[in-house]
Coordinates of C-alpha atoms (C1' of nucleotides) in Angstrom, one line a residue:
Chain A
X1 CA -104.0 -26.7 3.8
X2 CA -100.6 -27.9 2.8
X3 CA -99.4 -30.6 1.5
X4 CA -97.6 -32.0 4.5
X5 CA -95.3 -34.6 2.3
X6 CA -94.1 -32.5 -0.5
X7 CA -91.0 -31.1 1.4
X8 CA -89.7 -34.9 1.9
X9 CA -91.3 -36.5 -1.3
X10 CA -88.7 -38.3 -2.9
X11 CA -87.7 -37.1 -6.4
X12 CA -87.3 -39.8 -9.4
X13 CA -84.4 -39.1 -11.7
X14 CA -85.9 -36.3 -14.0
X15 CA -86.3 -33.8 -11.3
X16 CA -82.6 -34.7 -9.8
X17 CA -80.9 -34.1 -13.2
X18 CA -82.3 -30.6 -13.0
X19 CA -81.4 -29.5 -9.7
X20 CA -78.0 -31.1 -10.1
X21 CA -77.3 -30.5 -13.4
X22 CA -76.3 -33.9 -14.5
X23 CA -77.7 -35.9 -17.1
X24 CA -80.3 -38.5 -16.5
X25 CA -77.8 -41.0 -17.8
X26 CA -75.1 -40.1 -15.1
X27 CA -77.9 -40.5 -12.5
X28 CA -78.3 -44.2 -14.3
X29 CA -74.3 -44.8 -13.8
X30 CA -73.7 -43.7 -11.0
X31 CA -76.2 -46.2 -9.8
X32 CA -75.0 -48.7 -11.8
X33 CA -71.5 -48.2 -10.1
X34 CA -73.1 -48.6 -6.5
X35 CA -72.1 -44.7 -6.2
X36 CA -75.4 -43.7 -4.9
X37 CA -76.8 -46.2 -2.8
X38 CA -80.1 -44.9 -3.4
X39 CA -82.7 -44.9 -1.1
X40 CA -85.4 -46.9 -3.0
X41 CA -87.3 -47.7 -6.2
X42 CA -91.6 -46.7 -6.4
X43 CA -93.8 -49.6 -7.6
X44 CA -93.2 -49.1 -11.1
X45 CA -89.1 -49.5 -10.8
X46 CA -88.8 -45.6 -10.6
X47 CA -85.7 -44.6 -9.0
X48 CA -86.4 -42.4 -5.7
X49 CA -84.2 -39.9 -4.3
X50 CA -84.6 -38.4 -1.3
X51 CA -83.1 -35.3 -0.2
X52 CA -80.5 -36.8 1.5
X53 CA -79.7 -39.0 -1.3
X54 CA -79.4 -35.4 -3.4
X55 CA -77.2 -34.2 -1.0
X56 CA -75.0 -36.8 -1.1
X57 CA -74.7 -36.4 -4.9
X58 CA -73.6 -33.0 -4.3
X59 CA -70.8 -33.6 -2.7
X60 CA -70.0 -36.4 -5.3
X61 CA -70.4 -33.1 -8.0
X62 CA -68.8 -31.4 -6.0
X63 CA -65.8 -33.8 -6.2
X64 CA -66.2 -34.4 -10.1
X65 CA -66.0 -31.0 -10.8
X66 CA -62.6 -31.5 -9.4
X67 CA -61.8 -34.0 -11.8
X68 CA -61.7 -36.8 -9.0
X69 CA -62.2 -40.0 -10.4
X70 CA -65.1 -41.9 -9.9
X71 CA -63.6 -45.1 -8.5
X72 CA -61.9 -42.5 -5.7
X73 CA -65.0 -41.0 -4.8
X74 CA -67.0 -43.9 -2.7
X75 CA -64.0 -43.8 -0.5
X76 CA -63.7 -39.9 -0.2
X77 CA -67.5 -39.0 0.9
X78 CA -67.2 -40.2 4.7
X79 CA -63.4 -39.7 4.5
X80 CA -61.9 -38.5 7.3
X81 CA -60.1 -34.6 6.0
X82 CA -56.6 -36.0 6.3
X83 CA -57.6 -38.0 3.8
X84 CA -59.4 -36.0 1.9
X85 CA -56.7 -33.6 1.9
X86 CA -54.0 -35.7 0.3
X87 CA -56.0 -37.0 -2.4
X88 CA -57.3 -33.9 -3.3
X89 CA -53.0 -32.7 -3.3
X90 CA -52.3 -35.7 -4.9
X91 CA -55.4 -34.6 -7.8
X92 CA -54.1 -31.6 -7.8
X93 CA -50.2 -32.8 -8.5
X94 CA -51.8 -34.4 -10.9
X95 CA -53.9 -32.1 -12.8
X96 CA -50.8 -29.5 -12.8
X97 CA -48.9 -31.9 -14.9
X98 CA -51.2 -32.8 -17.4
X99 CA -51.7 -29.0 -17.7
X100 CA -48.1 -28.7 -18.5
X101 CA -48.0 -31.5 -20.9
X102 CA -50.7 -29.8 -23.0
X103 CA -48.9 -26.2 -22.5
X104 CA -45.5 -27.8 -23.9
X105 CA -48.0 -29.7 -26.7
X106 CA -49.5 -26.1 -27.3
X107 CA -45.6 -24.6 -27.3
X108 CA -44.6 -27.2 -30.1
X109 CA -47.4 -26.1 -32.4
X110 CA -46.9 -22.9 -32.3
X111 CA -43.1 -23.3 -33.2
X112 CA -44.6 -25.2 -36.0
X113 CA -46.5 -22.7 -37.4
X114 CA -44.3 -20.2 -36.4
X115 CA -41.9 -21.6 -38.3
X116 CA -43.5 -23.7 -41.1
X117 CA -41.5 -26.8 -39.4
X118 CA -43.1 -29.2 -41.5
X119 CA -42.5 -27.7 -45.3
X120 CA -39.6 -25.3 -45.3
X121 CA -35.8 -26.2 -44.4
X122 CA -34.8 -25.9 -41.1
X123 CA -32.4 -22.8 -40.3
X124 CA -29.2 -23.1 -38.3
X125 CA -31.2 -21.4 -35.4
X126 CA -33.3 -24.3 -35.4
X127 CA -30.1 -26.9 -35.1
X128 CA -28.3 -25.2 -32.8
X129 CA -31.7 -25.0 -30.3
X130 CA -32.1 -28.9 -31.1
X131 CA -29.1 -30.5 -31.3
X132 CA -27.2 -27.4 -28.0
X133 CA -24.9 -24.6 -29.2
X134 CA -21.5 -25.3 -30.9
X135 CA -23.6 -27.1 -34.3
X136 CA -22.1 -24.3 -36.2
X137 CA -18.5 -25.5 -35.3
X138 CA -19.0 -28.6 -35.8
X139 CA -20.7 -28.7 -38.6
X140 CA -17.6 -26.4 -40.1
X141 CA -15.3 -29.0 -38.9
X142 CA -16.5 -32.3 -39.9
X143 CA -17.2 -30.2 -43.9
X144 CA -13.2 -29.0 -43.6
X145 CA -12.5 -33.3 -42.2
X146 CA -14.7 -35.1 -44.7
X147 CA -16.0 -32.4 -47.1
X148 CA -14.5 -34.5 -50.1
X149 CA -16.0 -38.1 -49.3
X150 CA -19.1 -39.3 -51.2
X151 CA -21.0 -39.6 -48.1
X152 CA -20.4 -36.1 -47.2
X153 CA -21.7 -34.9 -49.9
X154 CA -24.6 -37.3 -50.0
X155 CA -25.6 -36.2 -46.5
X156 CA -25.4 -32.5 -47.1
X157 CA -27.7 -33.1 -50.1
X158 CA -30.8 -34.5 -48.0
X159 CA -30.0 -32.9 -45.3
X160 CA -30.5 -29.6 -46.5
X161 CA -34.1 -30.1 -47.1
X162 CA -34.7 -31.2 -44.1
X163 CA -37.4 -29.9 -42.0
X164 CA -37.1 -29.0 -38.0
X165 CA -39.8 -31.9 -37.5
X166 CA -37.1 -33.8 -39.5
X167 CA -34.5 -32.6 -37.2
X168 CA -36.5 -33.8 -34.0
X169 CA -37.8 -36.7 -35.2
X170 CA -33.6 -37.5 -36.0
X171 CA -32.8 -36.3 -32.8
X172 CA -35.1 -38.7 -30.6
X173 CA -34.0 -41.9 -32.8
X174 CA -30.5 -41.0 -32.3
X175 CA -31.4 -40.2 -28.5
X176 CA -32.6 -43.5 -27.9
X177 CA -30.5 -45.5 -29.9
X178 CA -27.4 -43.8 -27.9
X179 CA -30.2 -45.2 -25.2
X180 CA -29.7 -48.5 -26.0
X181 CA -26.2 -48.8 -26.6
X182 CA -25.3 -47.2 -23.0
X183 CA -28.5 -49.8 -21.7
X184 CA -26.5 -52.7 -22.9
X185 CA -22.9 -51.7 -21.6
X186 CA -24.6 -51.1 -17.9
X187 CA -25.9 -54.2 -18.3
X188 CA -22.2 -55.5 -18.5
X189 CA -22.8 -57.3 -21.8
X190 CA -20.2 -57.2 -24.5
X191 CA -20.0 -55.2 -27.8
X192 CA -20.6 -58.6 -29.2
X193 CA -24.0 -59.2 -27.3
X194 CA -27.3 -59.3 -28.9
X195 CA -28.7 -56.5 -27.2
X196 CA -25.2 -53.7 -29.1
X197 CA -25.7 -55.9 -32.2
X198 CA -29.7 -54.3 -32.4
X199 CA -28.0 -51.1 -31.7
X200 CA -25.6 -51.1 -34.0
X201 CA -28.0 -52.4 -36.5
X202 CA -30.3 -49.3 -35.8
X203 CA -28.0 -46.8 -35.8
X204 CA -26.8 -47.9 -39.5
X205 CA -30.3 -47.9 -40.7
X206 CA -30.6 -44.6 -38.8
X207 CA -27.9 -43.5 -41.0
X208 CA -29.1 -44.5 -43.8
X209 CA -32.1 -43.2 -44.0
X210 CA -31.3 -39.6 -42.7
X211 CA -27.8 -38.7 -44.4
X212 CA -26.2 -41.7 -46.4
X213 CA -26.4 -44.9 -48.4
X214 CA -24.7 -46.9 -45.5
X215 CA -23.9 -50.2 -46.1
X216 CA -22.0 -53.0 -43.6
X217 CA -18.9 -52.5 -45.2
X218 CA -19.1 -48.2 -45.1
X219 CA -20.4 -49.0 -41.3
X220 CA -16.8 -50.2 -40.5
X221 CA -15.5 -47.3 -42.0
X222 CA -17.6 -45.1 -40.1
X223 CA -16.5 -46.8 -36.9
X224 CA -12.3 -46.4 -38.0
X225 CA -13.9 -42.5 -38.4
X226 CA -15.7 -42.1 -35.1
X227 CA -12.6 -43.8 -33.4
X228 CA -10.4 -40.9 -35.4
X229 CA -12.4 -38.2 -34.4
X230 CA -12.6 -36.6 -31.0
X231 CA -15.5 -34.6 -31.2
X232 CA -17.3 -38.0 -31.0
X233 CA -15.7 -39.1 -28.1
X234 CA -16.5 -36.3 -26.5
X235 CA -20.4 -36.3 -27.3
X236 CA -20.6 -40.1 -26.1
X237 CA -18.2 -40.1 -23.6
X238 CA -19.3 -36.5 -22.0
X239 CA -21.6 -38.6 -20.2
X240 CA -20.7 -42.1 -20.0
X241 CA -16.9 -43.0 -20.4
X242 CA -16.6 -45.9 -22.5
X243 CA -19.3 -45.3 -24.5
X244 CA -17.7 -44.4 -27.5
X245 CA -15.3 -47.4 -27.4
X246 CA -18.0 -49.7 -26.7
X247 CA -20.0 -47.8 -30.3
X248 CA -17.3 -48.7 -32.0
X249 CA -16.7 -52.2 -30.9
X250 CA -20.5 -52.8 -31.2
X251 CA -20.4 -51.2 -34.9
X252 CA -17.9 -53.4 -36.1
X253 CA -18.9 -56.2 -34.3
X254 CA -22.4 -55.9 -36.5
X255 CA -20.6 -55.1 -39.3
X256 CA -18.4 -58.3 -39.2
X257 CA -21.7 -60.5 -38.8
X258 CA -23.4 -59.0 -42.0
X259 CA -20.3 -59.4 -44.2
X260 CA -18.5 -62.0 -42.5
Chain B
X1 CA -18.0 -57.1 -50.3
X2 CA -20.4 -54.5 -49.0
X3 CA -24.2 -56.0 -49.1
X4 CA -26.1 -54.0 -51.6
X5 CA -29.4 -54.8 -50.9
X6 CA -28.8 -54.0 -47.3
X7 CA -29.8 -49.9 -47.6
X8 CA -33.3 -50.5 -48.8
X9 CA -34.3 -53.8 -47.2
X10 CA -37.9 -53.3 -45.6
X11 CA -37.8 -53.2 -42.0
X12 CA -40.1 -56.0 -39.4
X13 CA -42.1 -54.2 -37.0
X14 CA -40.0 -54.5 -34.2
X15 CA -36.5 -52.5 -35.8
X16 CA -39.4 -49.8 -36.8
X17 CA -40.6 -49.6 -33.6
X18 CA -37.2 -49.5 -31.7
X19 CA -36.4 -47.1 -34.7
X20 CA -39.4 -44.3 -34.2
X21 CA -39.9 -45.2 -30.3
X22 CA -43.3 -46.2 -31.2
X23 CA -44.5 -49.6 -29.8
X24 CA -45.2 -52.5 -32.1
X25 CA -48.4 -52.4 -30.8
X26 CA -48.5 -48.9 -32.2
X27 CA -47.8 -50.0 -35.8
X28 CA -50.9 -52.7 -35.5
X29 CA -52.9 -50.3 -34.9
X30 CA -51.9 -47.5 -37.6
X31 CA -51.9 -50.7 -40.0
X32 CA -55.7 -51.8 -38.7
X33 CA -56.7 -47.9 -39.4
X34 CA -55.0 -47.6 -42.7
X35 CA -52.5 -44.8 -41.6
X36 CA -50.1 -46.5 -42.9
X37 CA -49.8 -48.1 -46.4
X38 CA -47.2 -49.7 -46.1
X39 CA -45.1 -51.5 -48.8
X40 CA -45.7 -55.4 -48.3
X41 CA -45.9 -58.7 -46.4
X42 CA -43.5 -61.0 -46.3
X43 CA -44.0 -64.6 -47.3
X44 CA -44.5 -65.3 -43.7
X45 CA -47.1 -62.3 -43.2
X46 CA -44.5 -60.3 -41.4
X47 CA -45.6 -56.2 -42.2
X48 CA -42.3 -54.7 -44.4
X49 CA -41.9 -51.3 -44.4
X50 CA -39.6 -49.3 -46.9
X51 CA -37.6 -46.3 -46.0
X52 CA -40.5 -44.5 -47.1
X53 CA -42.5 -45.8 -45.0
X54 CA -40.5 -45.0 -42.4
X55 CA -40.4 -41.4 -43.1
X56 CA -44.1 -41.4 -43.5
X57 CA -44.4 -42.9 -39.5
X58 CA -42.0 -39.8 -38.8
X59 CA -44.7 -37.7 -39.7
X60 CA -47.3 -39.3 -38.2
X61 CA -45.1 -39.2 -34.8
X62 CA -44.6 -35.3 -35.5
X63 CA -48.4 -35.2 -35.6
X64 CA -49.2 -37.1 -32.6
X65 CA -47.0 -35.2 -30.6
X66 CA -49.1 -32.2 -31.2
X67 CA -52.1 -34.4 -29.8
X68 CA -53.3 -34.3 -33.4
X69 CA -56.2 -37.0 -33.6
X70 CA -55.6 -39.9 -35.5
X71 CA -58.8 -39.8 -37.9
X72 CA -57.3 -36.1 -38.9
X73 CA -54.1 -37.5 -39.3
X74 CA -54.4 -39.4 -43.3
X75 CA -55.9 -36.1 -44.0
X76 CA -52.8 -33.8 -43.2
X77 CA -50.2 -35.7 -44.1
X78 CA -51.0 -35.0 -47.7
X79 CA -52.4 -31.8 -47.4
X80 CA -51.2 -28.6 -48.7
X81 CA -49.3 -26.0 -46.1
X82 CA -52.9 -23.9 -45.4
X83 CA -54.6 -26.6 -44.6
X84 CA -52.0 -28.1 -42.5
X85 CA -52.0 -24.8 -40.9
X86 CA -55.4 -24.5 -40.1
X87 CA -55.6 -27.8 -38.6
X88 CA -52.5 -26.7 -36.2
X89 CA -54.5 -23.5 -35.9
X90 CA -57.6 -25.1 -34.5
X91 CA -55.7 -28.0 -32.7
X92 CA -53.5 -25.6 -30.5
X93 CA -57.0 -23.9 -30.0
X94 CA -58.5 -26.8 -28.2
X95 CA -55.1 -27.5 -26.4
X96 CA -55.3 -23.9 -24.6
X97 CA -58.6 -24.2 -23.6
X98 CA -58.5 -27.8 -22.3
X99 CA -55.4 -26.3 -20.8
X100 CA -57.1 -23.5 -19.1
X101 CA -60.0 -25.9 -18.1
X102 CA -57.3 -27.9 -15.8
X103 CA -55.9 -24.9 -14.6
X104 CA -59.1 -23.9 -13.2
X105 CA -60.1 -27.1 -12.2
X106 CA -56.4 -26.6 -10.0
X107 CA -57.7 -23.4 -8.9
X108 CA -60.7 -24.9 -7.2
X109 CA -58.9 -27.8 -5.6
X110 CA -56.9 -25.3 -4.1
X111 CA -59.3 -23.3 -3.1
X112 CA -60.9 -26.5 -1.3
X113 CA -57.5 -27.1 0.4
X114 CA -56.9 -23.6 1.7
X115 CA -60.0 -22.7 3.2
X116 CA -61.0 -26.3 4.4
X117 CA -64.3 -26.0 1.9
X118 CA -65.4 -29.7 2.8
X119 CA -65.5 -29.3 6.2
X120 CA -65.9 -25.7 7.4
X121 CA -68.4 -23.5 7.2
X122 CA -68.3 -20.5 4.2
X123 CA -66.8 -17.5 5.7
X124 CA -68.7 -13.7 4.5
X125 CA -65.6 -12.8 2.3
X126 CA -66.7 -16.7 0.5
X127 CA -70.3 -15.6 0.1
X128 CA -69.3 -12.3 -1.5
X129 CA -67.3 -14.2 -4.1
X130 CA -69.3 -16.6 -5.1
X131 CA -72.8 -14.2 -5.2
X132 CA -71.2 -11.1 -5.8
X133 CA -70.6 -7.8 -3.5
X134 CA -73.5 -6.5 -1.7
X135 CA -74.3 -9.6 -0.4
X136 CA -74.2 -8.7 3.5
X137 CA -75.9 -5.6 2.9
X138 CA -78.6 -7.7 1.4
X139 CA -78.4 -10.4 4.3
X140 CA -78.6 -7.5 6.8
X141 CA -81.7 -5.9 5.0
X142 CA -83.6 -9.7 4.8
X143 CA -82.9 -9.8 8.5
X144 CA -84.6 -6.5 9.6
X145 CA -87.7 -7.6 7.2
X146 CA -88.3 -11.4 8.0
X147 CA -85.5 -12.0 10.7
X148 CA -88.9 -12.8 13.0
X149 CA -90.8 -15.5 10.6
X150 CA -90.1 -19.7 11.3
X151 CA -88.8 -19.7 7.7
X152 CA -86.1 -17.2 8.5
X153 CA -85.0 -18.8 11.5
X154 CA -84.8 -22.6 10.1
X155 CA -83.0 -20.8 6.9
X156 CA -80.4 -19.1 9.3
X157 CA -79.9 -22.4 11.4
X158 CA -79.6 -24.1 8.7
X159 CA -77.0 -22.4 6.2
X160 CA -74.7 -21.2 9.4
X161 CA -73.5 -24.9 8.5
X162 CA -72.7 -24.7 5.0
X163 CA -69.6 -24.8 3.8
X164 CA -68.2 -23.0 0.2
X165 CA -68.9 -26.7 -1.5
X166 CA -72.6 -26.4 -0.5
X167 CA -73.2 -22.6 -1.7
X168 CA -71.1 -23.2 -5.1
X169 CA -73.8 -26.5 -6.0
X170 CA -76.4 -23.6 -4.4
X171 CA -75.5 -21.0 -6.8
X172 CA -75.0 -23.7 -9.4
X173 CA -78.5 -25.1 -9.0
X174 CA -79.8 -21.3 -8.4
X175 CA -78.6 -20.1 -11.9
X176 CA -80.0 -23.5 -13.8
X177 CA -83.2 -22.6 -12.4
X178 CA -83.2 -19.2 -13.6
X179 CA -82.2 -20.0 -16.9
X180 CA -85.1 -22.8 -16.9
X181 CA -87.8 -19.6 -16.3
X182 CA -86.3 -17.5 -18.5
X183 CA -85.9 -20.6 -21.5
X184 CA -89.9 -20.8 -20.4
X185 CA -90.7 -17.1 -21.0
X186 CA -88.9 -16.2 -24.2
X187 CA -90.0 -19.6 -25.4
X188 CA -93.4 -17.4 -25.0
X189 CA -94.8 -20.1 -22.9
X190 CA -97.4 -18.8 -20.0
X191 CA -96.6 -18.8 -16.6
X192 CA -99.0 -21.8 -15.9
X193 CA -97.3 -23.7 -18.4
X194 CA -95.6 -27.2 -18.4
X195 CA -92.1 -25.4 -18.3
X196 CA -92.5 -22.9 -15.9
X197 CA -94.2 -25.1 -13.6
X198 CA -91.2 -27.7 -14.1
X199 CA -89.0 -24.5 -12.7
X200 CA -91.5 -23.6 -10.3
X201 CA -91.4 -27.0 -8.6
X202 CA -87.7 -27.1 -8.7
X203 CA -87.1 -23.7 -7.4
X204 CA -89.3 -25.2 -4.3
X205 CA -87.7 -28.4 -3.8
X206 CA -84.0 -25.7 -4.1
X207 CA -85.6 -23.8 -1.2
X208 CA -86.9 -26.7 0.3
X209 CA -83.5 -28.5 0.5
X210 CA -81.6 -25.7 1.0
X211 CA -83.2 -23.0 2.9
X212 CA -86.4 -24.0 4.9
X213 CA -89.3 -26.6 4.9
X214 CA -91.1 -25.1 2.1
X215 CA -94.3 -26.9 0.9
X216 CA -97.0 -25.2 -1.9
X217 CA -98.9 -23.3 1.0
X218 CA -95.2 -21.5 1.6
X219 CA -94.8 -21.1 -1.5
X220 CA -97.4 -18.4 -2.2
X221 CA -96.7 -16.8 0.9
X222 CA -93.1 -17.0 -0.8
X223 CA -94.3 -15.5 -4.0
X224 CA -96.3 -12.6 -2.4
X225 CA -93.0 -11.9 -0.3
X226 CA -90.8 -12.1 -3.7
X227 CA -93.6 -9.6 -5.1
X228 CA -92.8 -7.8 -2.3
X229 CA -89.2 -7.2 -1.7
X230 CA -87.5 -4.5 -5.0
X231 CA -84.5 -7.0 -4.3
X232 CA -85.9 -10.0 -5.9
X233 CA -86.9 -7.6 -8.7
X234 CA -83.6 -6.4 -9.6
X235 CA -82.0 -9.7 -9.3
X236 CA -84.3 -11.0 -11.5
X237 CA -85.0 -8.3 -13.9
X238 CA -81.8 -6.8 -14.3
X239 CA -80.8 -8.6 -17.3
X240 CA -84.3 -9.5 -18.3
X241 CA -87.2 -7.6 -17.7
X242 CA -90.4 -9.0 -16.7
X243 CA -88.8 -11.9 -15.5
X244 CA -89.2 -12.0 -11.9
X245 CA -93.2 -11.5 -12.2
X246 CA -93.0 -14.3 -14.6
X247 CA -91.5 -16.1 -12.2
X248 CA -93.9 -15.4 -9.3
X249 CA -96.6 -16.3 -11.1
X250 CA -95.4 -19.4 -12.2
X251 CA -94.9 -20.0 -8.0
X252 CA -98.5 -18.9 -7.5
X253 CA -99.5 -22.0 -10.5
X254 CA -97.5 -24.2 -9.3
X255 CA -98.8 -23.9 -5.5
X256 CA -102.4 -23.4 -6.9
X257 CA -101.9 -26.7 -8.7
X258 CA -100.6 -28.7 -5.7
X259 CA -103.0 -27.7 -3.3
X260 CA -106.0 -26.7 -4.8
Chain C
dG1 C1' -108.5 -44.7 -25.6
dT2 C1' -104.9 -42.4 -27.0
dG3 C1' -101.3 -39.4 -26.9
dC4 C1' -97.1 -37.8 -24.8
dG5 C1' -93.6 -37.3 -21.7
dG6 C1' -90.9 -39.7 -18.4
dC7 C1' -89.1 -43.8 -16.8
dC8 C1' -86.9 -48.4 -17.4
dT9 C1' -83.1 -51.9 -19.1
dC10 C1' -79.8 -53.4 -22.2
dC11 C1' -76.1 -52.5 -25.2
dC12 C1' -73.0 -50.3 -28.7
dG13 C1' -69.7 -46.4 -29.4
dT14 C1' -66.0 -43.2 -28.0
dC15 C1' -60.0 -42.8 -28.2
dG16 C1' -55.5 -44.8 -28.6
dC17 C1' -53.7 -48.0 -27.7
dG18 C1' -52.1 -52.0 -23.4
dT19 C1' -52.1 -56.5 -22.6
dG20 C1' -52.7 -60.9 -22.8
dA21 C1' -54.0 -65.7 -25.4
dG22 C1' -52.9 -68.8 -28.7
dG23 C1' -50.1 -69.9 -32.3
dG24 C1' -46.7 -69.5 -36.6
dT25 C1' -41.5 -68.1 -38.2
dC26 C1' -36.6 -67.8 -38.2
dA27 C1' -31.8 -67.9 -37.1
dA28 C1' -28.7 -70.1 -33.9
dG29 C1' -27.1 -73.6 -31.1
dT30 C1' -26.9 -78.9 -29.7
Chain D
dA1 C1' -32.9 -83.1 -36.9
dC2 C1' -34.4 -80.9 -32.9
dT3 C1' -34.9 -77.3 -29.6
dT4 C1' -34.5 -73.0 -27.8
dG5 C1' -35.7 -68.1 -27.7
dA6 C1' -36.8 -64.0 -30.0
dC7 C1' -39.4 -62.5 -33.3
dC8 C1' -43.9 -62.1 -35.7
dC9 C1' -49.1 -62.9 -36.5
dT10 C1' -54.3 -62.4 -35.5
dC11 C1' -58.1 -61.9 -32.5
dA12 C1' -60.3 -59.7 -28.7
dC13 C1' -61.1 -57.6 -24.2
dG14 C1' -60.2 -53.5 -21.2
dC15 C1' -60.1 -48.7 -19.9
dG16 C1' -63.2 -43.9 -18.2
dA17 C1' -67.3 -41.6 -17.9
dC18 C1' -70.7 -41.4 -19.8
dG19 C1' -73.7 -40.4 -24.9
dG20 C1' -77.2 -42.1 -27.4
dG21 C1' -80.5 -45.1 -29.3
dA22 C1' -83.7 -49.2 -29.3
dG23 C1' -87.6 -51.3 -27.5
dG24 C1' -90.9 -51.1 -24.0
dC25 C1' -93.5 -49.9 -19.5
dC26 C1' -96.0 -46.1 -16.5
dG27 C1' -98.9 -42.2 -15.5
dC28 C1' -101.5 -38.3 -16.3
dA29 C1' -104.3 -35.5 -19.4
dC30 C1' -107.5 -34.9 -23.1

DNA sequence: GTGCGGCCTCCCGTCGCGTGAGGGTCAAGT
DNA sequence: ACTTGACCCTCACGCGACGGGAGGCCGCAC
């Protein structure tokens, strides 16, 4: 009266994607990548699972739904649970810090919106969150130091329209090009070297473009002014003594070149 | 003295890139996209980028930062402030949920590592998650009705060994099959047809797999007992009504059709 | 015999670059 | 004048996990 072969008739692909809940075309990749060694093919080239076959894809579900990759997963199904276990901590370590990457991504836009970072000015709030606390002092300082010089005034002209993106797009290149200069004085090459002249280069152009027509010849002054002033010192050296003395070398070292 | 040409010369890829931290690479590939219109070639083909064009990388960077794609990007870096803000709006959108999507995925991993999921069998408190409260009362009660039949017996032998992997992919494959009946009958598609006997077969091959050897002579015997039992009504009909005798005789078609 | 649905095998597309291969260009040193 | 060595160029493949379509065979029902 029954059909003694139904309960172990193998399944082609159709009837797997529904009881799994995969696609059709996952089925066809996964045994493409030699994931499902399947157990055989009808007369016609139809793929034929059998119920263990299912079963086994299960547990490879199982694992995707856990975001394990699928190279990883051949190696995982008859892996011992020691195994198992650290990859799926290491997955997990994994996973947590993507997560955070896209919290902080989802932080930053709402700070732009919050804020309208990319079309209104910047406020001193803003500054003083970017570049630490003490901006305000600083900023009174070098006005009351060099409030009457051209370049001064040039730079407090732009700047004031600047954006916060502005501000933290300015803030990385002058992060990485402080980077580079305290790269090529580990490195135990010269102010003179190659590697401080590209530095020195950037940070002029870096100048330039964000606060003031700056030329070889004002770059020489700019190093007599850094030399002069000790609240540079202080923000290179804080870190990394000699820095600051190596800036200023490298600055007029790239000076000298362009202008001989 | 001072070289006046020096503030606006164009820039070679590799000052940009050192400039923006973008790789060189980077700048191909806006060029090859057409992000960037950038200001010339040199005689030697070497790209040139002005000061301007610099500032307009900057706000591509800003937008990458914010995982903004690069097809929306031409789009919004012209674009009025409401647009812009939508964009953000929808972007930071995304962001969260992708974000929550990891965190959940986290959730499950740990889940798998604390209770041993791969390897050990599903505890009662597991079974009451995943199916809801109620669900010992409703194992007791299936006991005292069929706790004497084969089918009972193999079922209970069987799923003593499953572990909270196998009856999440149970549940998972459970609730695809219910939604396949219930697409079938508010499609307004019979019982006997092509649909509902697609379900129909799949909800044997589920219990097959899963619970007991179930071929299409079990199967009536399984519809008369679904029939039968005010449980599988509620479960069924609860959110839809008429669903469950939809179902049944969708089993009764199916088996009719396999066995003659 | 003729649909029609399901199955097959390629093979291109996705997204944002990384990473060569193979070859010109440019400033500096010999 | 020649050679480094550091730039720059243009292809073009690779990645990860499939989606989707073209073109064609298979099987069951009318």
């Amino acid at each position: 009266m029954g059909d003694m072969n139904a309960p172990t008739a193998p399944m082609a692909v159709g009837e797997v994607a529904r009881l799994t809940g995969v696609t059709v075309r996952t089925l066809h990749h996964y045994d493409a990548l030699g994931l499902l060694r399947l157990s055989g093919r009808s007369d016609a080239g139809y793929r034929l699972y059998s119920s263990a076959d299912v079963a086994r894809l299960g547990r490879v579900v199982a694992l995707r739904r856990m975001r394990i990759a699928l190279r990883d997963i051949p190696g995982l199904l008859d892996a011992d649970p020691a195994t198992l276990r650290a990859a799926l901590l290491r997955r997990r370590d994994e996973l947590r810090a993507e997560a955070r990457g896209m919290e902080a991504t989802v932080r930053l836009i709402t700070r732009a919106l919050e804020e309208d970072d990319m079309t209104t000015p910047a406020t001193r709030e803003d500054l003083a969150e970017i570049f630490g606390d003490g901006f305000d002092d600083a900023q009174a300082e070098a006005a009351a130091r060099w409030g009457r010089t051209r370049a001064w005034q040039e730079s407090q002209r732009r700047t004031a329209a600047y954006t916060r993106a502005d501000w933290e797009a300015i803030k990385a290149e002058a992060d990485a090009n402080v980077a580079a200069f305290l790269d090529a004085m580990t490195a135990g090459t010269p102010p003179e070297g190659p590697a401080a002249m590209r530095a020195a280069e950037d940070h002029r152009a870096h100048v330039d473009r964000r606060f003031f027509a700056c030329d070889h010849a004002l770059q020489r002054n700019l190093a007599d002014l850094y030399d002069s002033d000790p609240r540079y010192a202080v923000a290179y050296d804080g870190t990394h003594p000699g820095l600051s003395a190596y800036v200023t070398a490298a600055m007029r070292a790239n000076a000298a070149r362009a202008t001989g």
